[in-house]
Amino acid sequence: MDLIIREARADDAAAVLGVLNPIIESEAVAFDAPLTESDERGYIAGFPSRGVFHVALRRGDGLLVGFQSLEPFATYTSLFDHVGVLGTYVDAACRRQQVASRLFAATFAAARVKGYEKLFTYIREDNPPALAAYAGQGFRVVGRAERHLKVDGRYVAEVIVERFL
Ligand SMILES: CC(C)(COP(=O)(O)OP(=O)(O)OC[C@H]1O[C@@H](n2cnc3c(N)ncnc32)[C@H](O)[C@@H]1OP(=O)(O)O)[C@@H](O)C(=O)NCCC(=O)NCCS
């Protein structure tokens, strides 16, 4: 798919939720309720200046088909300034067309410019597509947090992955 990757703007909020809310409703992610446009608009507007928030737009019609956010691991201390935490979401109708791969490439480049040296995230163990996508980008499994989510009374572990830039 031919894509334009650019930084997110507050006005992208509705389109971002057009991707994210259906994923929240039906996939193994760490949200339990849909987000509102006002939540998302505020989230993008208040996004940390050291963060990276990219959207992927289909060239031609401009449809937002995916997005990826990278936030500082912690802000209460400078000791983690080189570590960023990632989240990646692609419209179910546009998967396996390298949308996430393009977002990873853009985010890795922007993260290096912002001084990050390492990327880190948690992936539910019942989410094999995400585990495969991150493994394909060079992330390695460095841990497993047992009983980390409780989904409708059922415990789910999270797999911890990291990649050096
Ligand atoms: C994980 C996710 C972002 C991948 O997006 P995508 O655009 O389909 O990924 P890409 O097309 O760039 O895939 C790159 C590679 O990852 C691997 N991969 C991606 N999805 C896969 C799947 N369902 N099964 C196996 N491998 C998969 C493959 O190696 C793939 O390369 P290939 O298609 O040439 O074989 C997408 O499935 C998604 O949005 N899932 C829901 C949200 C989520 O779980 N996010 C992760 C937690 S933050």
mmCIF file of C-alpha atoms and ligand atoms in Angstrom:
data_model
loop_
_atom_site.group_PDB
_atom_site.id
_atom_site.type_symbol
_atom_site.label_atom_id
_atom_site.label_comp_id
_atom_site.label_asym_id
_atom_site.label_seq_id
_atom_site.Cartn_x
_atom_site.Cartn_y
_atom_site.Cartn_z
ATOM 1 C CA MET A 1 0.000 0.000 0.000
ATOM 2 C CA ASP A 2 1.293 3.437 -0.881
ATOM 3 C CA LEU A 3 1.411 5.450 2.334
ATOM 4 C CA ILE A 4 2.155 8.866 3.711
ATOM 5 C CA ILE A 5 3.622 8.742 7.215
ATOM 6 C CA ARG A 6 3.435 11.964 9.178
ATOM 7 C CA GLU A 7 3.175 13.220 12.737
ATOM 8 C CA ALA A 8 -0.286 13.047 14.314
ATOM 9 C CA ARG A 9 -2.357 16.199 14.826
ATOM 10 C CA ALA A 10 -5.213 16.767 17.248
ATOM 11 C CA ASP A 11 -7.575 16.845 14.262
ATOM 12 C CA ASP A 12 -6.655 13.210 13.536
ATOM 13 C CA ALA A 13 -8.431 12.125 16.732
ATOM 14 C CA ALA A 14 -11.604 10.802 15.074
ATOM 15 C CA ALA A 15 -9.666 8.954 12.378
ATOM 16 C CA VAL A 16 -7.284 7.454 14.956
ATOM 17 C CA LEU A 17 -10.310 6.152 16.865
ATOM 18 C CA GLY A 18 -11.723 4.784 13.614
ATOM 19 C CA VAL A 19 -8.765 2.389 13.770
ATOM 20 C CA LEU A 20 -8.381 1.966 17.529
ATOM 21 C CA ASN A 21 -11.945 1.508 18.798
ATOM 22 C CA PRO A 22 -12.770 -1.524 16.614
ATOM 23 C CA ILE A 23 -9.479 -3.075 17.792
ATOM 24 C CA ILE A 24 -10.432 -2.411 21.433
ATOM 25 C CA GLU A 25 -13.799 -4.080 20.828
ATOM 26 C CA SER A 26 -12.473 -7.290 19.347
ATOM 27 C CA GLU A 27 -8.751 -7.850 19.818
ATOM 28 C CA ALA A 28 -6.256 -8.775 22.534
ATOM 29 C CA VAL A 29 -5.093 -5.324 23.595
ATOM 30 C CA ALA A 30 -4.831 -3.630 26.994
ATOM 31 C CA PHE A 31 -7.908 -1.400 26.795
ATOM 32 C CA ASP A 32 -11.305 -2.295 28.210
ATOM 33 C CA ALA A 33 -13.562 0.377 26.705
ATOM 34 C CA PRO A 34 -13.718 2.516 23.573
ATOM 35 C CA LEU A 35 -12.162 5.976 23.779
ATOM 36 C CA THR A 36 -14.016 9.188 22.994
ATOM 37 C CA GLU A 37 -12.924 11.726 20.413
ATOM 38 C CA SER A 38 -12.409 14.263 23.160
ATOM 39 C CA ASP A 39 -10.151 11.823 25.103
ATOM 40 C CA GLU A 40 -8.091 11.191 21.995
ATOM 41 C CA ARG A 41 -7.899 14.826 20.957
ATOM 42 C CA GLY A 42 -6.614 15.704 24.430
ATOM 43 C CA TYR A 43 -4.145 12.818 24.341
ATOM 44 C CA ILE A 44 -2.654 13.961 21.027
ATOM 45 C CA ALA A 45 -2.660 17.644 22.015
ATOM 46 C CA GLY A 46 -0.871 16.825 25.283
ATOM 47 C CA PHE A 47 1.517 14.305 23.768
ATOM 48 C CA PRO A 48 5.000 14.663 25.292
ATOM 49 C CA SER A 49 7.404 16.748 23.226
ATOM 50 C CA ARG A 50 9.958 13.927 23.413
ATOM 51 C CA GLY A 51 7.377 11.461 22.158
ATOM 52 C CA VAL A 52 6.798 10.344 18.584
ATOM 53 C CA PHE A 53 3.248 9.871 17.295
ATOM 54 C CA HIS A 54 3.015 8.848 13.667
ATOM 55 C CA VAL A 55 -0.050 8.200 11.553
ATOM 56 C CA ALA A 56 -0.117 6.263 8.275
ATOM 57 C CA LEU A 57 -2.422 7.652 5.594
ATOM 58 C CA ARG A 58 -3.315 5.782 2.425
ATOM 59 C CA ARG A 59 -2.023 7.864 -0.463
ATOM 60 C CA GLY A 60 -4.857 8.868 -2.752
ATOM 61 C CA ASP A 61 -7.831 9.024 -0.423
ATOM 62 C CA GLY A 62 -5.917 9.994 2.737
ATOM 63 C CA LEU A 63 -7.635 7.330 4.858
ATOM 64 C CA LEU A 64 -5.862 6.876 8.196
ATOM 65 C CA VAL A 65 -4.987 3.166 8.225
ATOM 66 C CA GLY A 66 -2.641 2.935 11.198
ATOM 67 C CA PHE A 67 -0.708 4.768 13.847
ATOM 68 C CA GLN A 68 2.182 4.266 16.218
ATOM 69 C CA SER A 69 3.061 6.111 19.386
ATOM 70 C CA LEU A 70 6.314 6.187 21.295
ATOM 71 C CA GLU A 71 6.375 7.745 24.741
ATOM 72 C CA PRO A 72 9.175 8.164 27.249
ATOM 73 C CA PHE A 73 9.357 5.149 29.569
ATOM 74 C CA ALA A 74 9.300 7.496 32.597
ATOM 75 C CA THR A 75 9.362 11.210 33.211
ATOM 76 C CA TYR A 76 9.925 11.389 36.984
ATOM 77 C CA THR A 77 13.651 10.775 36.487
ATOM 78 C CA SER A 78 16.128 11.302 33.640
ATOM 79 C CA LEU A 79 17.592 7.821 34.088
ATOM 80 C CA PHE A 80 15.215 6.283 31.535
ATOM 81 C CA ASP A 81 15.476 9.085 28.991
ATOM 82 C CA HIS A 82 16.987 6.710 26.426
ATOM 83 C CA VAL A 83 14.038 4.268 26.661
ATOM 84 C CA GLY A 84 10.741 4.649 24.804
ATOM 85 C CA VAL A 85 7.526 2.611 24.994
ATOM 86 C CA LEU A 86 5.707 1.782 21.766
ATOM 87 C CA GLY A 87 2.138 1.079 20.725
ATOM 88 C CA THR A 88 1.167 0.101 17.162
ATOM 89 C CA TYR A 89 -2.314 -0.206 15.650
ATOM 90 C CA VAL A 90 -3.345 -0.956 12.064
ATOM 91 C CA ASP A 91 -6.874 -1.110 10.650
ATOM 92 C CA ALA A 92 -7.888 -4.761 10.420
ATOM 93 C CA ALA A 93 -8.780 -4.309 6.733
ATOM 94 C CA CYS A 94 -5.254 -3.116 5.927
ATOM 95 C CA ARG A 95 -3.084 -5.710 7.669
ATOM 96 C CA ARG A 96 -0.168 -7.618 6.153
ATOM 97 C CA GLN A 97 0.458 -4.763 3.738
ATOM 98 C CA GLN A 98 3.498 -3.438 5.591
ATOM 99 C CA VAL A 99 1.655 -0.552 7.242
ATOM 100 C CA ALA A 100 3.177 -1.360 10.646
ATOM 101 C CA SER A 101 6.567 -1.939 9.029
ATOM 102 C CA ARG A 102 6.504 1.548 7.507
ATOM 103 C CA LEU A 103 5.486 3.035 10.842
ATOM 104 C CA PHE A 104 8.309 1.199 12.634
ATOM 105 C CA ALA A 105 10.870 2.509 10.141
ATOM 106 C CA ALA A 106 9.675 6.100 10.535
ATOM 107 C CA THR A 107 9.479 5.844 14.318
ATOM 108 C CA PHE A 108 12.920 4.255 14.668
ATOM 109 C CA ALA A 109 14.419 7.149 12.671
ATOM 110 C CA ALA A 110 12.585 9.833 14.654
ATOM 111 C CA ALA A 111 13.403 8.134 17.955
ATOM 112 C CA ARG A 112 17.127 8.120 17.196
ATOM 113 C CA VAL A 113 16.960 11.846 16.437
ATOM 114 C CA LYS A 114 15.251 12.401 19.815
ATOM 115 C CA GLY A 115 17.991 10.540 21.669
ATOM 116 C CA TYR A 116 16.301 7.207 22.302
ATOM 117 C CA GLU A 117 18.547 4.156 22.355
ATOM 118 C CA LYS A 118 16.083 1.447 23.242
ATOM 119 C CA LEU A 119 12.424 0.672 22.588
ATOM 120 C CA PHE A 120 10.322 -1.410 24.888
ATOM 121 C CA THR A 121 6.761 -2.671 25.089
ATOM 122 C CA TYR A 122 4.376 -5.165 26.599
ATOM 123 C CA ILE A 123 2.305 -7.462 24.360
ATOM 124 C CA ARG A 124 -0.480 -9.738 25.525
ATOM 125 C CA GLU A 125 0.533 -13.356 25.169
ATOM 126 C CA ASP A 126 -2.796 -14.086 23.488
ATOM 127 C CA ASN A 127 -1.857 -11.719 20.640
ATOM 128 C CA PRO A 128 0.301 -13.768 18.257
ATOM 129 C CA PRO A 129 0.055 -11.282 15.342
ATOM 130 C CA ALA A 130 1.557 -8.518 17.468
ATOM 131 C CA LEU A 131 4.256 -10.821 18.852
ATOM 132 C CA ALA A 132 5.146 -11.810 15.274
ATOM 133 C CA ALA A 133 5.140 -8.221 14.010
ATOM 134 C CA TYR A 134 7.443 -7.004 16.794
ATOM 135 C CA ALA A 135 9.747 -10.045 16.444
ATOM 136 C CA GLY A 136 10.012 -9.254 12.745
ATOM 137 C CA GLN A 137 11.221 -5.774 13.663
ATOM 138 C CA GLY A 138 14.071 -7.141 15.766
ATOM 139 C CA PHE A 139 12.396 -7.038 19.187
ATOM 140 C CA ARG A 140 13.456 -9.852 21.511
ATOM 141 C CA VAL A 141 11.524 -11.287 24.399
ATOM 142 C CA VAL A 142 13.122 -10.272 27.705
ATOM 143 C CA GLY A 143 10.433 -11.292 30.141
ATOM 144 C CA ARG A 144 6.951 -12.395 30.868
ATOM 145 C CA ALA A 145 4.675 -10.799 33.412
ATOM 146 C CA GLU A 146 2.332 -13.475 34.744
ATOM 147 C CA ARG A 147 -1.334 -12.718 35.524
ATOM 148 C CA HIS A 148 -0.703 -9.184 34.351
ATOM 149 C CA LEU A 149 -4.184 -8.476 33.007
ATOM 150 C CA LYS A 150 -7.482 -9.808 34.264
ATOM 151 C CA VAL A 151 -9.882 -10.014 31.347
ATOM 152 C CA ASP A 152 -13.435 -10.920 32.350
ATOM 153 C CA GLY A 153 -12.039 -12.742 35.382
ATOM 154 C CA ARG A 154 -9.381 -14.611 33.367
ATOM 155 C CA TYR A 155 -5.701 -13.876 33.911
ATOM 156 C CA VAL A 156 -3.570 -13.092 30.851
ATOM 157 C CA ALA A 157 0.212 -12.800 30.850
ATOM 158 C CA GLU A 158 2.105 -10.091 29.016
ATOM 159 C CA VAL A 159 5.288 -10.651 27.085
ATOM 160 C CA ILE A 160 7.936 -7.957 27.489
ATOM 161 C CA VAL A 161 9.947 -7.155 24.379
ATOM 162 C CA GLU A 162 12.746 -4.722 23.662
ATOM 163 C CA ARG A 163 14.951 -3.596 20.807
ATOM 164 C CA PHE A 164 18.039 -1.443 20.787
ATOM 165 C CA LEU A 165 18.103 1.284 18.187
HETATM 166 C C1 LIG B 1 0.403 -5.994 15.096
HETATM 167 C C2 LIG B 1 -0.067 -5.115 13.928
HETATM 168 C C3 LIG B 1 0.223 -3.662 14.273
HETATM 169 C C4 LIG B 1 0.722 -5.503 12.651
HETATM 170 O O1 LIG B 1 0.331 -4.595 11.612
HETATM 171 P P1 LIG B 1 0.520 -4.937 10.038
HETATM 172 O O2 LIG B 1 0.447 -3.664 9.292
HETATM 173 O O3 LIG B 1 -0.416 -6.029 9.656
HETATM 174 O O4 LIG B 1 2.004 -5.501 10.003
HETATM 175 P P2 LIG B 1 2.940 -5.632 8.702
HETATM 176 O O5 LIG B 1 2.102 -5.846 7.476
HETATM 177 O O6 LIG B 1 3.912 -4.525 8.686
HETATM 178 O O7 LIG B 1 3.651 -7.031 9.044
HETATM 179 C C5 LIG B 1 5.051 -7.160 9.085
HETATM 180 C C6 LIG B 1 5.401 -8.573 9.443
HETATM 181 O O8 LIG B 1 4.960 -8.894 10.780
HETATM 182 C C7 LIG B 1 4.559 -10.282 10.824
HETATM 183 N N1 LIG B 1 3.115 -10.365 11.040
HETATM 184 C C8 LIG B 1 2.226 -9.331 11.073
HETATM 185 N N2 LIG B 1 0.985 -9.815 11.319
HETATM 186 C C9 LIG B 1 1.103 -11.160 11.434
HETATM 187 C C10 LIG B 1 0.181 -12.200 11.673
HETATM 188 N N3 LIG B 1 -1.130 -11.963 11.822
HETATM 189 N N4 LIG B 1 0.656 -13.469 11.746
HETATM 190 C C11 LIG B 1 1.966 -13.726 11.587
HETATM 191 N N5 LIG B 1 2.896 -12.773 11.308
HETATM 192 C C12 LIG B 1 2.467 -11.522 11.261
HETATM 193 C C13 LIG B 1 4.903 -10.867 9.460
HETATM 194 O O9 LIG B 1 6.255 -11.304 9.515
HETATM 195 C C14 LIG B 1 4.765 -9.636 8.568
HETATM 196 O O10 LIG B 1 5.475 -9.726 7.365
HETATM 197 P P3 LIG B 1 4.776 -10.472 6.094
HETATM 198 O O11 LIG B 1 3.366 -9.960 5.976
HETATM 199 O O12 LIG B 1 5.663 -10.065 4.945
HETATM 200 O O13 LIG B 1 4.818 -11.945 6.417
HETATM 201 C C15 LIG B 1 -1.587 -5.344 13.647
HETATM 202 O O14 LIG B 1 -1.834 -6.735 13.573
HETATM 203 C C16 LIG B 1 -2.501 -4.718 14.701
HETATM 204 O O15 LIG B 1 -2.832 -3.541 14.620
HETATM 205 N N6 LIG B 1 -2.940 -5.544 15.683
HETATM 206 C C17 LIG B 1 -3.883 -5.024 16.709
HETATM 207 C C18 LIG B 1 -3.210 -4.038 17.650
HETATM 208 C C19 LIG B 1 -2.078 -4.668 18.416
HETATM 209 O O16 LIG B 1 -2.173 -5.803 18.871
HETATM 210 N N7 LIG B 1 -0.978 -3.922 18.542
HETATM 211 C C20 LIG B 1 0.198 -4.391 19.261
HETATM 212 C C21 LIG B 1 0.190 -4.057 20.687
HETATM 213 S S1 LIG B 1 0.642 -2.368 20.930
#
